[in-house]
Amino acid sequence: MPDNNMTRRKFLATGIGVISGAIALGVGGAAITAVVAPAVTNKREDKWVEAGNADDLVQGQFNKINIAYDAKDAWMEGKIKLLAYVKPDGDNLFALSATCSHLGCNVKFDEQSGKFKCPCHTGVYDATGKNISGPPPKPLSHLEAKIEDGKLFINTGIKEA
Amino acid sequence: MIGRIIDVFDRRFKFKDDFKKNVLDHPVPPRVNFTYCFGGITFLLYVLLLVTGIAAMFFYVPSVEHAFATVEYMTFDLPLGNIIRGIHHWSANLMVVFVCLHMLRVFVYGAYKNPREFHWVSGVFLLGITLAFSFTGYLLPWDQKAYWATKVGVLMPKSIPLVGDFITRLLMGGSDLGALTISRFFAIHVVVLPILTAVFLVAHFLMIRRTGIAKPL
Ligand code: FES
């Protein structure tokens, strides 16, 4: 026979359960949010960085461009480094990121074959950046590049290709 | 849904009844009052400190150069980082308060007497551990307050005859409060003390289970 005592018990047990659950969810939720948040909020931003003199670029060839720029790395002022290949063709600039689309090694332009080769798992891209053999699933990303006042500028905000 | 999952395991391991009998429906002496909650509240605070402490470790770097900047980053840039740090801060302060209240209750009720002397003894160890947590944790943000408070703290043992000087050097990791101090305080705070706490807490809980809590006056 369910008497009053039983309902009181149930009531208290449920109450304790709800309060404990709320505390666990609140604190656990805050902890998980904080730990997960940087994965969502820390993105590489669009940023035009200077990458050398335009005069140094050799026409009609892939020029290897080292880009290093200051960026905020959480609590530190850090340097972010990127490697790019820029080919001036008349007034046009063709720029590729050297970051392999497989697992992120830097590809190297091979003058002889006119192809980009990745040292890590033998990925190969043609001169337009298209992946032609090996594991890379996608072409090399294209970068925005421009020349202003005799300086080469590259936009570091790569749209994930 | 969750009940069904629990049942799958219960059919094999039969823990539901034991759990009910020993935890949810465990009988306590009549006329216990809210002062009997102080120990439990202390434990709750400890769990909160554990959870927020683990979250904080994802961001904190125990080095003279970075410690303050990482705490600043957590507090002002990280989403909900100030909540994590706030809960850790307040739980830490409240834990000391509730440890004292708990001990006061046990003392006033004479609950430490035979057969519960060792509950008290393990409790005194836990008090010491709690204070060590407070002392080591205080330094970690590496701000002015932390630095000078710790300086005062580590120099206190120096006045002990014979061994005092060595104890101070042991705490600081040498003759200056610096890089080695912050890394050893960090190691003590996040590894050594939690393990010690676990050992003494389990002993504390098992003993109280065995003897039951003392009857109210
Ligand atoms: S990273 Fe380039 S082929 Fe694997």
Short mmCIF file of C-alpha atoms and ligand atoms in Angstrom, two decimals:
data_model
loop_
_atom_site.label_atom_id
_atom_site.label_comp_id
_atom_site.label_asym_id
_atom_site.label_seq_id
_atom_site.Cartn_x
_atom_site.Cartn_y
_atom_site.Cartn_z
CA MET A 1 0.00 0.00 0.00
CA PRO A 2 1.61 3.26 -1.05
CA ASP A 3 1.36 5.49 1.99
CA ASN A 4 2.39 9.10 2.44
CA ASN A 5 5.82 8.09 3.60
CA MET A 6 6.53 6.47 0.27
CA THR A 7 5.62 9.54 -1.77
CA ARG A 8 7.74 11.74 0.44
CA ARG A 9 10.66 9.43 -0.17
CA LYS A 10 10.12 9.46 -3.90
CA PHE A 11 9.81 13.22 -3.85
CA LEU A 12 13.06 13.68 -1.98
CA ALA A 13 14.89 11.13 -4.08
CA THR A 14 13.76 12.84 -7.29
CA GLY A 15 14.66 16.23 -5.87
CA ILE A 16 18.14 15.08 -4.96
CA GLY A 17 18.52 13.46 -8.37
CA VAL A 18 17.48 16.64 -10.18
CA ILE A 19 19.75 18.88 -8.13
CA SER A 20 22.74 16.55 -8.53
CA GLY A 21 22.03 16.29 -12.24
CA ALA A 22 21.87 20.06 -12.57
CA ILE A 23 25.22 20.49 -10.81
CA ALA A 24 26.82 17.76 -12.88
CA LEU A 25 25.45 19.18 -16.13
CA GLY A 26 26.36 22.74 -15.22
CA VAL A 27 29.92 22.09 -14.18
CA GLY A 28 30.55 19.29 -16.66
CA GLY A 29 29.01 21.38 -19.43
CA ALA A 30 31.17 24.38 -18.60
CA ALA A 31 34.28 22.22 -18.48
CA ILE A 32 33.53 20.53 -21.78
CA THR A 33 32.59 23.83 -23.45
CA ALA A 34 35.86 25.43 -22.38
CA VAL A 35 37.91 22.48 -23.55
CA VAL A 36 36.10 22.19 -26.89
CA ALA A 37 35.71 25.92 -27.62
CA PRO A 38 39.21 26.58 -29.06
CA ALA A 39 38.53 23.95 -31.71
CA VAL A 40 35.68 26.11 -32.95
CA THR A 41 36.82 29.66 -32.24
CA ASN A 42 40.51 29.54 -33.15
CA LYS A 43 40.55 29.92 -36.91
CA ARG A 44 43.20 31.17 -39.21
CA GLU A 45 42.06 34.57 -40.36
CA ASP A 46 42.20 36.30 -43.70
CA LYS A 47 45.30 38.35 -43.56
CA TRP A 48 47.36 39.92 -46.32
CA VAL A 49 51.00 39.56 -45.45
CA GLU A 50 53.99 40.99 -47.18
CA ALA A 51 56.12 38.30 -48.74
CA GLY A 52 59.13 39.98 -50.32
CA ASN A 53 59.92 42.21 -53.27
CA ALA A 54 58.06 41.84 -56.54
CA ASP A 55 61.34 42.40 -58.40
CA ASP A 56 62.79 39.20 -56.98
CA LEU A 57 60.12 37.09 -58.65
CA VAL A 58 61.24 35.24 -61.77
CA GLN A 59 58.72 35.49 -64.59
CA GLY A 60 57.05 32.30 -65.79
CA GLN A 61 58.50 30.16 -63.03
CA PHE A 62 57.43 28.89 -59.65
CA ASN A 63 59.11 31.01 -57.01
CA LYS A 64 59.36 29.53 -53.57
CA ILE A 65 58.03 32.04 -51.05
CA ASN A 66 58.53 31.70 -47.30
CA ILE A 67 55.85 33.52 -45.40
CA ALA A 68 56.21 34.22 -41.72
CA TYR A 69 53.88 36.49 -39.86
CA ASP A 70 52.99 37.41 -36.32
CA ALA A 71 49.78 36.01 -35.02
CA LYS A 72 48.14 35.60 -31.70
CA ASP A 73 48.54 32.02 -30.57
CA ALA A 74 46.16 31.83 -27.60
CA TRP A 75 48.15 33.55 -24.84
CA MET A 76 51.30 33.98 -26.87
CA GLU A 77 52.45 36.15 -29.70
CA GLY A 78 53.60 33.51 -32.08
CA LYS A 79 54.97 33.25 -35.59
CA ILE A 80 53.03 31.31 -38.14
CA LYS A 81 55.06 29.99 -41.05
CA LEU A 82 53.78 29.02 -44.45
CA LEU A 83 55.38 28.00 -47.68
CA ALA A 84 53.89 29.06 -51.01
CA TYR A 85 54.77 28.86 -54.69
CA VAL A 86 54.13 31.95 -56.79
CA LYS A 87 54.33 32.05 -60.58
CA PRO A 88 54.11 35.47 -62.22
CA ASP A 89 52.72 35.28 -65.74
CA GLY A 90 52.70 38.72 -67.26
CA ASP A 91 50.45 40.67 -64.93
CA ASN A 92 48.85 37.60 -63.47
CA LEU A 93 50.04 35.90 -60.31
CA PHE A 94 49.41 32.24 -59.82
CA ALA A 95 49.93 31.21 -56.20
CA LEU A 96 49.70 27.79 -54.60
CA SER A 97 50.02 26.79 -51.00
CA ALA A 98 52.77 24.22 -50.56
CA THR A 99 50.77 22.40 -47.90
CA CYS A 100 50.04 18.88 -49.12
CA SER A 101 46.35 18.07 -49.13
CA HIS A 102 47.08 14.62 -47.74
CA LEU A 103 48.55 15.18 -44.28
CA GLY A 104 50.08 18.60 -44.45
CA CYS A 105 53.75 18.19 -45.37
CA ASN A 106 55.34 20.83 -47.60
CA VAL A 107 55.51 19.83 -51.24
CA LYS A 108 58.55 20.66 -53.35
CA PHE A 109 58.51 21.82 -56.95
CA ASP A 110 60.57 19.52 -59.11
CA GLU A 111 62.06 21.55 -61.97
CA GLN A 112 62.83 18.53 -64.13
CA SER A 113 59.39 16.99 -64.24
CA GLY A 114 57.54 20.27 -63.70
CA LYS A 115 55.55 18.66 -60.92
CA PHE A 116 55.03 19.19 -57.21
CA LYS A 117 56.23 16.26 -55.16
CA CYS A 118 55.50 15.51 -51.57
CA PRO A 119 58.36 13.93 -49.62
CA CYS A 120 56.12 12.32 -47.02
CA HIS A 121 54.07 9.75 -48.91
CA THR A 122 55.10 10.39 -52.52
CA GLY A 123 52.07 12.47 -53.45
CA VAL A 124 52.41 14.18 -56.84
CA TYR A 125 50.65 17.27 -58.21
CA ASP A 126 50.92 18.79 -61.68
CA ALA A 127 51.92 22.39 -62.35
CA THR A 128 48.36 23.61 -61.87
CA GLY A 129 48.27 22.06 -58.41
CA LYS A 130 46.04 19.17 -59.42
CA ASN A 131 46.70 15.94 -57.56
CA ILE A 132 47.76 13.31 -60.09
CA SER A 133 49.16 10.44 -58.08
CA GLY A 134 49.75 9.15 -54.60
CA PRO A 135 47.51 9.60 -51.59
CA PRO A 136 46.55 13.30 -51.85
CA PRO A 137 42.75 13.50 -52.12
CA LYS A 138 42.54 17.09 -53.32
CA PRO A 139 44.54 19.64 -55.35
CA LEU A 140 46.85 22.09 -53.62
CA SER A 141 44.97 25.15 -52.36
CA HIS A 142 45.12 28.29 -54.40
CA LEU A 143 46.15 31.44 -52.63
CA GLU A 144 45.29 35.03 -53.34
CA ALA A 145 48.34 37.07 -54.28
CA LYS A 146 48.87 40.65 -55.42
CA ILE A 147 51.59 43.17 -56.02
CA GLU A 148 51.37 46.59 -54.46
CA ASP A 149 54.10 49.26 -54.43
CA GLY A 150 56.62 46.75 -55.67
CA LYS A 151 55.89 44.30 -52.86
CA LEU A 152 54.37 40.87 -53.07
CA PHE A 153 51.39 40.25 -50.79
CA ILE A 154 49.75 36.93 -50.08
CA ASN A 155 46.47 36.27 -48.32
CA THR A 156 47.08 33.67 -45.63
CA GLY A 157 43.44 32.91 -45.06
CA ILE A 158 43.34 29.67 -46.99
CA LYS A 159 39.90 28.51 -47.86
CA GLU A 160 40.24 24.84 -46.99
CA ALA A 161 40.38 23.38 -50.50
CA MET B 1 16.33 3.98 -22.07
CA ILE B 2 19.04 4.46 -19.47
CA GLY B 3 17.07 2.20 -17.16
CA ARG B 4 17.12 -0.51 -19.84
CA ILE B 5 20.88 -0.22 -20.23
CA ILE B 6 21.34 -0.45 -16.48
CA ASP B 7 19.10 -3.54 -16.43
CA VAL B 8 21.31 -5.27 -18.99
CA PHE B 9 24.20 -5.04 -16.57
CA ASP B 10 22.11 -5.67 -13.49
CA ARG B 11 20.87 -8.98 -14.88
CA ARG B 12 24.50 -10.10 -15.05
CA PHE B 13 26.10 -8.47 -12.05
CA LYS B 14 23.21 -7.89 -9.64
CA PHE B 15 24.28 -4.58 -8.19
CA LYS B 16 20.99 -2.70 -8.17
CA ASP B 17 19.67 -4.13 -4.91
CA ASP B 18 22.98 -3.71 -3.14
CA PHE B 19 23.25 -0.15 -4.35
CA LYS B 20 19.74 0.59 -3.15
CA LYS B 21 20.29 -1.04 0.20
CA ASN B 22 23.74 0.38 0.88
CA VAL B 23 23.54 3.79 -0.70
CA LEU B 24 20.07 5.12 -1.41
CA ASP B 25 18.19 3.48 1.45
CA HIS B 26 21.05 3.26 3.89
CA PRO B 27 19.63 3.76 7.38
CA VAL B 28 21.04 6.56 9.49
CA PRO B 29 20.38 7.18 13.19
CA PRO B 30 17.25 9.21 13.98
CA ARG B 31 17.48 12.96 14.59
CA VAL B 32 20.50 13.61 12.39
CA ASN B 33 20.46 17.25 11.32
CA PHE B 34 21.98 19.41 8.60
CA THR B 35 25.34 19.62 10.37
CA TYR B 36 25.82 16.01 9.28
CA CYS B 37 26.03 17.29 5.71
CA PHE B 38 29.28 19.18 6.13
CA GLY B 39 31.46 16.18 5.28
CA GLY B 40 29.38 15.42 2.21
CA ILE B 41 29.51 19.05 1.11
CA THR B 42 33.28 18.97 1.46
CA PHE B 43 33.36 15.93 -0.80
CA LEU B 44 31.06 17.62 -3.33
CA LEU B 45 33.41 20.61 -3.39
CA TYR B 46 36.33 18.27 -3.92
CA VAL B 47 34.60 16.73 -6.93
CA LEU B 48 33.90 20.21 -8.34
CA LEU B 49 37.57 21.07 -7.86
CA LEU B 50 38.60 17.89 -9.63
CA VAL B 51 36.40 18.56 -12.66
CA THR B 52 37.27 22.25 -13.00
CA GLY B 53 40.91 21.49 -12.25
CA ILE B 54 41.09 18.99 -15.09
CA ALA B 55 39.51 21.54 -17.43
CA ALA B 56 41.96 24.21 -16.29
CA MET B 57 44.89 21.90 -17.01
CA PHE B 58 44.00 22.03 -20.70
CA PHE B 59 45.13 25.65 -20.67
CA TYR B 60 47.45 26.26 -17.77
CA VAL B 61 51.20 26.15 -18.30
CA PRO B 62 53.35 25.96 -15.16
CA SER B 63 56.19 28.19 -16.21
CA VAL B 64 57.37 31.54 -15.00
CA GLU B 65 56.99 33.01 -18.48
CA HIS B 66 53.60 31.64 -19.36
CA ALA B 67 51.67 30.92 -16.17
CA PHE B 68 50.15 34.36 -15.74
CA ALA B 69 49.37 34.75 -19.45
CA THR B 70 47.63 31.38 -19.57
CA VAL B 71 45.49 32.26 -16.56
CA GLU B 72 44.67 35.59 -18.17
CA TYR B 73 43.76 33.84 -21.40
CA MET B 74 41.49 31.44 -19.54
CA THR B 75 39.82 34.20 -17.62
CA PHE B 76 39.22 36.71 -20.39
CA ASP B 77 39.40 34.97 -23.77
CA LEU B 78 38.30 31.40 -23.35
CA PRO B 79 34.53 30.81 -23.56
CA LEU B 80 33.33 29.88 -20.05
CA GLY B 81 36.94 29.91 -18.88
CA ASN B 82 36.08 32.43 -16.19
CA ILE B 83 33.33 30.08 -14.97
CA ILE B 84 35.80 27.20 -14.71
CA ARG B 85 38.30 29.33 -12.86
CA GLY B 86 35.59 30.89 -10.70
CA ILE B 87 34.21 27.54 -9.61
CA HIS B 88 37.72 26.30 -8.86
CA HIS B 89 38.50 29.43 -6.86
CA TRP B 90 35.33 29.46 -4.78
CA SER B 91 35.17 25.71 -4.24
CA ALA B 92 38.75 25.83 -2.99
CA ASN B 93 37.93 28.54 -0.47
CA LEU B 94 34.68 26.91 0.60
CA MET B 95 36.34 23.53 0.95
CA VAL B 96 38.61 24.84 3.70
CA VAL B 97 35.57 26.35 5.42
CA PHE B 98 33.57 23.14 5.22
CA VAL B 99 36.44 20.94 6.34
CA CYS B 100 36.60 23.09 9.48
CA LEU B 101 32.83 23.01 10.01
CA HIS B 102 32.83 19.24 9.55
CA MET B 103 35.59 18.80 12.10
CA LEU B 104 33.86 21.17 14.48
CA ARG B 105 30.67 19.12 14.27
CA VAL B 106 32.57 15.87 14.84
CA PHE B 107 34.37 17.43 17.78
CA VAL B 108 31.27 18.89 19.44
CA TYR B 109 29.34 15.63 19.04
CA GLY B 110 32.29 13.63 20.33
CA ALA B 111 32.00 11.51 17.20
CA TYR B 112 35.74 10.90 17.13
CA LYS B 113 35.60 8.63 20.19
CA ASN B 114 36.05 4.88 20.23
CA PRO B 115 35.51 3.11 17.85
CA ARG B 116 36.00 6.06 15.51
CA GLU B 117 39.44 7.35 16.49
CA PHE B 118 40.95 6.50 13.13
CA HIS B 119 38.22 8.32 11.25
CA TRP B 120 39.51 11.39 13.02
CA VAL B 121 43.12 10.52 12.31
CA SER B 122 42.51 10.04 8.59
CA GLY B 123 40.47 13.24 8.69
CA VAL B 124 43.36 15.19 10.12
CA PHE B 125 45.51 13.92 7.26
CA LEU B 126 42.82 15.12 4.86
CA LEU B 127 42.82 18.51 6.56
CA GLY B 128 46.56 18.74 6.04
CA ILE B 129 46.18 17.72 2.41
CA THR B 130 43.46 20.33 1.88
CA LEU B 131 45.69 23.06 3.27
CA ALA B 132 48.58 21.84 1.13
CA PHE B 133 46.27 22.06 -1.89
CA SER B 134 45.44 25.64 -0.95
CA PHE B 135 49.05 26.61 -0.43
CA THR B 136 50.36 25.09 -3.66
CA GLY B 137 47.38 26.23 -5.73
CA TYR B 138 47.75 29.79 -4.52
CA LEU B 139 51.09 30.20 -6.27
CA LEU B 140 50.06 28.88 -9.66
CA PRO B 141 48.51 32.04 -11.21
CA TRP B 142 51.91 33.64 -10.64
CA ASP B 143 50.60 37.12 -10.00
CA GLN B 144 51.96 39.53 -7.40
CA LYS B 145 49.72 38.23 -4.65
CA ALA B 146 50.62 34.62 -5.38
CA TYR B 147 54.32 35.34 -5.55
CA TRP B 148 54.62 37.30 -2.32
CA ALA B 149 52.21 35.16 -0.35
CA THR B 150 54.19 32.09 -1.31
CA LYS B 151 57.43 33.85 -0.51
CA VAL B 152 56.14 34.46 3.00
CA GLY B 153 54.85 30.90 3.22
CA VAL B 154 58.01 29.13 2.17
CA LEU B 155 60.17 31.27 4.42
CA MET B 156 58.15 30.40 7.54
CA PRO B 157 59.68 26.95 8.04
CA LYS B 158 63.09 28.59 7.95
CA SER B 159 62.76 29.49 11.61
CA ILE B 160 62.62 25.82 12.60
CA PRO B 161 65.97 24.95 14.21
CA LEU B 162 68.36 22.70 12.28
CA VAL B 163 66.07 21.49 9.48
CA GLY B 164 64.23 24.76 8.74
CA ASP B 165 66.65 26.05 6.19
CA PHE B 166 66.59 22.78 4.29
CA ILE B 167 62.78 22.63 4.27
CA THR B 168 62.60 26.10 2.78
CA ARG B 169 65.10 25.19 0.09
CA LEU B 170 63.20 21.97 -0.57
CA LEU B 171 59.95 23.89 -1.06
CA MET B 172 61.51 26.43 -3.39
CA GLY B 173 63.76 24.01 -5.21
CA GLY B 174 66.84 26.00 -4.28
CA SER B 175 67.51 29.37 -2.81
CA ASP B 176 65.14 31.38 -4.98
CA LEU B 177 61.44 31.40 -5.60
CA GLY B 178 61.32 30.80 -9.35
CA ALA B 179 61.01 28.34 -12.19
CA LEU B 180 61.62 25.25 -10.07
CA THR B 181 59.20 26.43 -7.40
CA ILE B 182 56.29 26.81 -9.78
CA SER B 183 56.89 23.45 -11.45
CA ARG B 184 57.18 21.56 -8.18
CA PHE B 185 54.13 23.27 -6.72
CA PHE B 186 52.27 22.34 -9.88
CA ALA B 187 53.32 18.70 -9.69
CA ILE B 188 52.35 18.52 -6.03
CA HIS B 189 49.04 20.26 -6.68
CA VAL B 190 47.84 18.18 -9.61
CA VAL B 191 49.42 14.77 -9.04
CA VAL B 192 50.74 14.12 -5.55
CA LEU B 193 47.92 15.62 -3.51
CA PRO B 194 45.02 14.17 -5.52
CA ILE B 195 46.50 10.68 -5.13
CA LEU B 196 46.99 11.17 -1.39
CA THR B 197 43.46 12.51 -1.10
CA ALA B 198 42.06 9.47 -2.86
CA VAL B 199 43.90 7.12 -0.50
CA PHE B 200 42.78 8.86 2.69
CA LEU B 201 39.26 9.52 1.44
CA VAL B 202 38.69 5.87 0.60
CA ALA B 203 39.95 4.91 4.05
CA HIS B 204 37.76 7.62 5.63
CA PHE B 205 34.66 6.40 3.77
CA LEU B 206 35.24 2.69 4.29
CA MET B 207 35.70 3.17 8.02
CA ILE B 208 32.55 5.20 8.35
CA ARG B 209 30.69 2.53 6.42
CA ARG B 210 31.96 -0.13 8.79
CA THR B 211 31.15 1.61 12.05
CA GLY B 212 28.21 3.71 10.92
CA ILE B 213 27.98 7.35 11.85
CA ALA B 214 27.85 8.36 15.49
CA LYS B 215 24.42 8.77 17.04
CA PRO B 216 23.30 12.36 17.59
CA LEU B 217 23.53 13.63 21.15
S1 FES C 1 51.50 14.42 -46.64
FE1 FES C 1 51.93 14.65 -48.74
S2 FES C 1 51.64 12.66 -49.48
FE2 FES C 1 51.14 12.42 -47.39
#
